[in-house]
Tab-separated table of C-alpha atoms in Angstrom:
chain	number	residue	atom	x	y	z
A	1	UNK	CA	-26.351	2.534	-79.946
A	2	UNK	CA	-24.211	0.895	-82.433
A	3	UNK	CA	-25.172	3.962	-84.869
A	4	UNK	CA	-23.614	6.249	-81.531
A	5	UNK	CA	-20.286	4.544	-81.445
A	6	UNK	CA	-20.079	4.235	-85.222
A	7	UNK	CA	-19.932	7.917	-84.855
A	8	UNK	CA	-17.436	8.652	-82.506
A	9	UNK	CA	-15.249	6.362	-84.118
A	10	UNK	CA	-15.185	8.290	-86.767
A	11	UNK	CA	-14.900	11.584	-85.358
A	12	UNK	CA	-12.066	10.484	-82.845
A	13	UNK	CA	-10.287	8.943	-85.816
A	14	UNK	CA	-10.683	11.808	-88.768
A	15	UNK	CA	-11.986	9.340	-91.187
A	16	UNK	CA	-14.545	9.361	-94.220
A	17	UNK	CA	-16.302	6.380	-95.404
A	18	UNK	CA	-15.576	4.116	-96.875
A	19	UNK	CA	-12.460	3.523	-93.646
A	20	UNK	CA	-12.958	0.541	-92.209
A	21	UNK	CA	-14.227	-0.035	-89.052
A	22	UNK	CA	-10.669	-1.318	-87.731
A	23	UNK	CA	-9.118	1.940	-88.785
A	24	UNK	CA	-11.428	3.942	-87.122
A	25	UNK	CA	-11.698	2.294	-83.936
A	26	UNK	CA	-8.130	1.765	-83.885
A	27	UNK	CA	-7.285	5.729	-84.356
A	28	UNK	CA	-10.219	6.452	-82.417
A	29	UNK	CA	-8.954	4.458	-79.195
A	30	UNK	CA	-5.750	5.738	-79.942
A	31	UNK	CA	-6.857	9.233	-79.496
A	32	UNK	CA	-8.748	8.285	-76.439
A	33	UNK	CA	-4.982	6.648	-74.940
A	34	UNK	CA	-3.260	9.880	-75.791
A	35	UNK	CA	-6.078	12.303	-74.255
A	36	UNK	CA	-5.822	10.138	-71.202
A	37	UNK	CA	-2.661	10.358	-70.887
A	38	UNK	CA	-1.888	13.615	-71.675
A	39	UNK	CA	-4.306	15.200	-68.889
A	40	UNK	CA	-3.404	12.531	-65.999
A	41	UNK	CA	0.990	13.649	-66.442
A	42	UNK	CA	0.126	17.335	-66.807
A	43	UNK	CA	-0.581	17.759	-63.329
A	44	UNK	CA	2.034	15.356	-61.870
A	45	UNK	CA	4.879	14.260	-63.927
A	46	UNK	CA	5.129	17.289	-66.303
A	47	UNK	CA	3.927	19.895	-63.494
A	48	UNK	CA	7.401	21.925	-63.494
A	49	UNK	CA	9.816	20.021	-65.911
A	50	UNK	CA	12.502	22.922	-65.509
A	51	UNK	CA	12.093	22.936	-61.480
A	52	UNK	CA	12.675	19.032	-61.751
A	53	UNK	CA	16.109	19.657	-63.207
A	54	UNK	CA	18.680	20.277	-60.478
A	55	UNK	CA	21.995	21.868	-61.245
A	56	UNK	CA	25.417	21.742	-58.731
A	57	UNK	CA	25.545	25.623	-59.228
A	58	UNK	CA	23.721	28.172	-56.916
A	59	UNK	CA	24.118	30.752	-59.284
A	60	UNK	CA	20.707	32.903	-60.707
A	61	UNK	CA	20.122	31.999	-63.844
A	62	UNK	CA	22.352	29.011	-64.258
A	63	UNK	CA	19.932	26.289	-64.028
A	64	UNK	CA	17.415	27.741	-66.675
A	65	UNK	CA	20.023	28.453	-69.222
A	66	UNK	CA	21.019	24.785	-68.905
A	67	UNK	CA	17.568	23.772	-69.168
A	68	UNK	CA	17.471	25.637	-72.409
A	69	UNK	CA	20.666	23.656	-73.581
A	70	UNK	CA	19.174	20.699	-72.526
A	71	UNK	CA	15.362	20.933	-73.841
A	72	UNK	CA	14.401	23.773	-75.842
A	73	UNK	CA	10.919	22.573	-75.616
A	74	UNK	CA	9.336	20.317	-72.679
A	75	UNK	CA	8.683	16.712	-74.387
A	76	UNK	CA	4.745	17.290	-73.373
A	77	UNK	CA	4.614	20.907	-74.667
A	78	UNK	CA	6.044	19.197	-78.087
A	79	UNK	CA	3.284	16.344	-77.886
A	80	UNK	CA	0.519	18.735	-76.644
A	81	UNK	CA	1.057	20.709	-80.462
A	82	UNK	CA	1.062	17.712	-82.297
A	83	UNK	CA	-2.149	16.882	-80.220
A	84	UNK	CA	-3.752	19.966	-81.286
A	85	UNK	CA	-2.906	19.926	-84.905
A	86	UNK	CA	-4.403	16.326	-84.925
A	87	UNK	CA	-7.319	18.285	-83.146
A	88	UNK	CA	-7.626	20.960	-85.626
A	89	UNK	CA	-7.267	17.963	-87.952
A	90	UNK	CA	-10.550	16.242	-86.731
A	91	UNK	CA	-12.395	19.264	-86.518
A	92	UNK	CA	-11.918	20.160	-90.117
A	93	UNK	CA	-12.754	16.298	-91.507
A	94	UNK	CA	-15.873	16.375	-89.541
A	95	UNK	CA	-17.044	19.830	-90.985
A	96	UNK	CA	-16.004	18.017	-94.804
A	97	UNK	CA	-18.171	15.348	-93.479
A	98	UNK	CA	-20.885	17.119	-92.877
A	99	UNK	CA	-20.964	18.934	-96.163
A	100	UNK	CA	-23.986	17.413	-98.984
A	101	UNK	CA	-21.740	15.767	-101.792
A	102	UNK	CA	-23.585	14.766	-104.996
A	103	UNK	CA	-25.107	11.712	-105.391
A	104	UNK	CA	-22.566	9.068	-106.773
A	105	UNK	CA	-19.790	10.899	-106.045
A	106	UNK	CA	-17.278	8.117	-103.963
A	107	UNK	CA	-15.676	9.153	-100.572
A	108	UNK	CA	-12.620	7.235	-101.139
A	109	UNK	CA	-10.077	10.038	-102.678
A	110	UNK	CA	-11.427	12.302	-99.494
A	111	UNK	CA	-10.702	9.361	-96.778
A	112	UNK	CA	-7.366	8.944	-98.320
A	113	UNK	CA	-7.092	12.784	-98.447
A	114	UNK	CA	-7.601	12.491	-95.145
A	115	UNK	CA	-5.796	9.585	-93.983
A	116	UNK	CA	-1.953	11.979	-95.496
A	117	UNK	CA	-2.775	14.662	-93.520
A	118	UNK	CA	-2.578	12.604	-90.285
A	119	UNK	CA	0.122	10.956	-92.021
A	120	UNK	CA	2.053	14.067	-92.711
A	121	UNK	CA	1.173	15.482	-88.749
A	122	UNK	CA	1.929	12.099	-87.326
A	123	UNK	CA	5.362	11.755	-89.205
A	124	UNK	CA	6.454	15.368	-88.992
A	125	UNK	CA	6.317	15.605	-85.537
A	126	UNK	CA	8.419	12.128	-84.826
A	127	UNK	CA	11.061	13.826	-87.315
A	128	UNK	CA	10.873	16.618	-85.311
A	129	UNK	CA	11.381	15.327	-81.931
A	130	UNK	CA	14.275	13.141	-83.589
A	131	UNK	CA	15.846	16.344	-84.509
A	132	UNK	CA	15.851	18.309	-81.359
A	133	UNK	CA	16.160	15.912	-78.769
A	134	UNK	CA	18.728	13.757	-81.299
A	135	UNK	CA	16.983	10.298	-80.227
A	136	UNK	CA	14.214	9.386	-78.616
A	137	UNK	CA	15.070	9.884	-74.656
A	138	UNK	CA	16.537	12.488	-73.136
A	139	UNK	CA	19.559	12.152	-71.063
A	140	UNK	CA	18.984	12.209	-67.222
A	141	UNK	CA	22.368	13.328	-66.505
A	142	UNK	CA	24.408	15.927	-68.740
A	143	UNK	CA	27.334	18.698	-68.279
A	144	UNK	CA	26.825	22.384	-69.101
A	145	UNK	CA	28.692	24.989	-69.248
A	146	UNK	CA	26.179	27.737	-70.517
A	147	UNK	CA	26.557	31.452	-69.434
A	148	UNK	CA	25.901	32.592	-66.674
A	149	UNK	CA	27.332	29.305	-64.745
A	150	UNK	CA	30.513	29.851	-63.091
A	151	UNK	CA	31.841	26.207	-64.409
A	152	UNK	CA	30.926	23.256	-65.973
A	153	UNK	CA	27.819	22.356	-63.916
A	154	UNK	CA	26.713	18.733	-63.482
A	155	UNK	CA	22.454	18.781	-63.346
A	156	UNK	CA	20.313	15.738	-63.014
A	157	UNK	CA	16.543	15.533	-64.417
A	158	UNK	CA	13.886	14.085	-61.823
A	159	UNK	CA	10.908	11.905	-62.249
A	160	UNK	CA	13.073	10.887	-65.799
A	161	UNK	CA	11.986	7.616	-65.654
A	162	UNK	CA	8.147	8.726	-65.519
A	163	UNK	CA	9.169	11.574	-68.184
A	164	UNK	CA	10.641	8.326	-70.084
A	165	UNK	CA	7.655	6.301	-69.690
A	166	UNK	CA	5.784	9.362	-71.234
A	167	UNK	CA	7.491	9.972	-74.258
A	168	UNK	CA	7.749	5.743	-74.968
A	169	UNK	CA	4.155	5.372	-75.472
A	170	UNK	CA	3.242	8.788	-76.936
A	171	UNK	CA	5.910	7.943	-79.750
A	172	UNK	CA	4.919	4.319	-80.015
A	173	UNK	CA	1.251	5.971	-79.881
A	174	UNK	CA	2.758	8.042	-82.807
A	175	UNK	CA	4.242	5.565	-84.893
A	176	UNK	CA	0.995	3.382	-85.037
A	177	UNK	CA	-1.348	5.369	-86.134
A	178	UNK	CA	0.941	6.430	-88.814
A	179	UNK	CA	1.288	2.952	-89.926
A	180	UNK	CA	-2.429	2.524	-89.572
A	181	UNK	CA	-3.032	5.395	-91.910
A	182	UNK	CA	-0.310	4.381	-94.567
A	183	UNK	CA	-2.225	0.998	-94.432
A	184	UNK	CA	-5.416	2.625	-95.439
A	185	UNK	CA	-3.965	4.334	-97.996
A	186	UNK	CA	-2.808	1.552	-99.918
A	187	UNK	CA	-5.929	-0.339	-99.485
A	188	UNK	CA	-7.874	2.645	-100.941
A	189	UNK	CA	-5.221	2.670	-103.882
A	190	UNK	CA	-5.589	-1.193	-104.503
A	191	UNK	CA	-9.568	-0.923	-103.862
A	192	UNK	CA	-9.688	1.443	-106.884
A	193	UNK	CA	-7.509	-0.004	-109.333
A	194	UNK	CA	-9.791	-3.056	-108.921
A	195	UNK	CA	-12.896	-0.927	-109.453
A	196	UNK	CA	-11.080	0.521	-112.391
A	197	UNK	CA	-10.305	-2.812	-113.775
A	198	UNK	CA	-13.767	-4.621	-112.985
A	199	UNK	CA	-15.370	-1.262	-114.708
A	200	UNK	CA	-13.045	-1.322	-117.904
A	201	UNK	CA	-14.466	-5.229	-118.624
A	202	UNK	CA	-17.687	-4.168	-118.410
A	203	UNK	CA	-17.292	-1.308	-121.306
């Protein structure tokens, strides 16, 4: 049983031994919060993010350029990519994982191989949303004058506390598993440059 879980921590988390078990169980239940989360909004909060946006204008076409102005992609259409990247991600460690390496040969420059990518996903994508959304919460309540709108339209997001909630803990969700990773990664750098220096007394 133990065996069983030791192994789905490590596929949930896209480790390689030697990870501890506190990084894998941590990115593995991270993984599991995200999946969760992801599939119980998709039906309710995120169902129709552009019919949840209501504009003052009656006129066709109005309220979907605004959406555009306002969101050029829905915060869980942004967070579903990064999820599948991080998919693709765990897919590919596990098929490394499964490979036959030669006897002797140590695991540690693969788990920290490992532990950048999701480092690079992790941190790319937080850039990212920084970028488009220029913070981390998107305004309820904004003006927009896009064509074809008569005027300058006043529209209103729904459910934007929800949508708020969302985005919070996916980004917190985010930022700790990068700093989990970057941990690793400096304790497989200071791990080896004790081997090195316990080896080098010996010779």
């Amino acid at each position: 049983m133990e065996l069983d879980i030791e192994m789905i921590f490590t596929l949930l988390s896209g480790s390689q031994p030697p990870a501890s078990y506190y990084v894998k169980s941590s990115l593995a239940l991270l993984f599991a919060v995200r999946l969760v989360i992801m599939i119980v909004t998709a039906k309710t909060t995120w169902n129709d993010d552009l019919g949840d946006l209501i504009c003052n204008s009656t006129r066709a076409g109005c309220r979907h350029e605004c959406y555009n102005n306002y969101s050029i992609i829905s915060p869980f259409n942004l967070f579903a990519l990064q999820f599948i990247f991080i998919i693709t991600l765990l897919i590919v460690v596990a098929f490394l994982q499964n490979l036959k390496q030669p006897i002797g040969i140590s695991r540690s420059p693969a788990n920290s191989h490992c532990m950048l990518a999701r480092m690079l996903i992790e941190g790319a994508f937080l850039i990212l949303w920084l970028v488009i959304y220029h913070g981390l919460l998107r305004h309820p309540n904004f003006k927009c004058d896009a064509n074809p709108c008569e005027h300058i339209v006043v529209c209103t997001m729904l459910q934007h506390q929800q949508k708020d909630a969302f985005v919070v803990v996916m980004y917190i969700c985010s930022l700790a598993c990068l700093f989990i990773c970057a941990t690793e990664v400096e304790f497989s750098k200071s791990s080896s440059k004790i081997q090195n220096i316990r080896k080098s007394q010996y010779v």
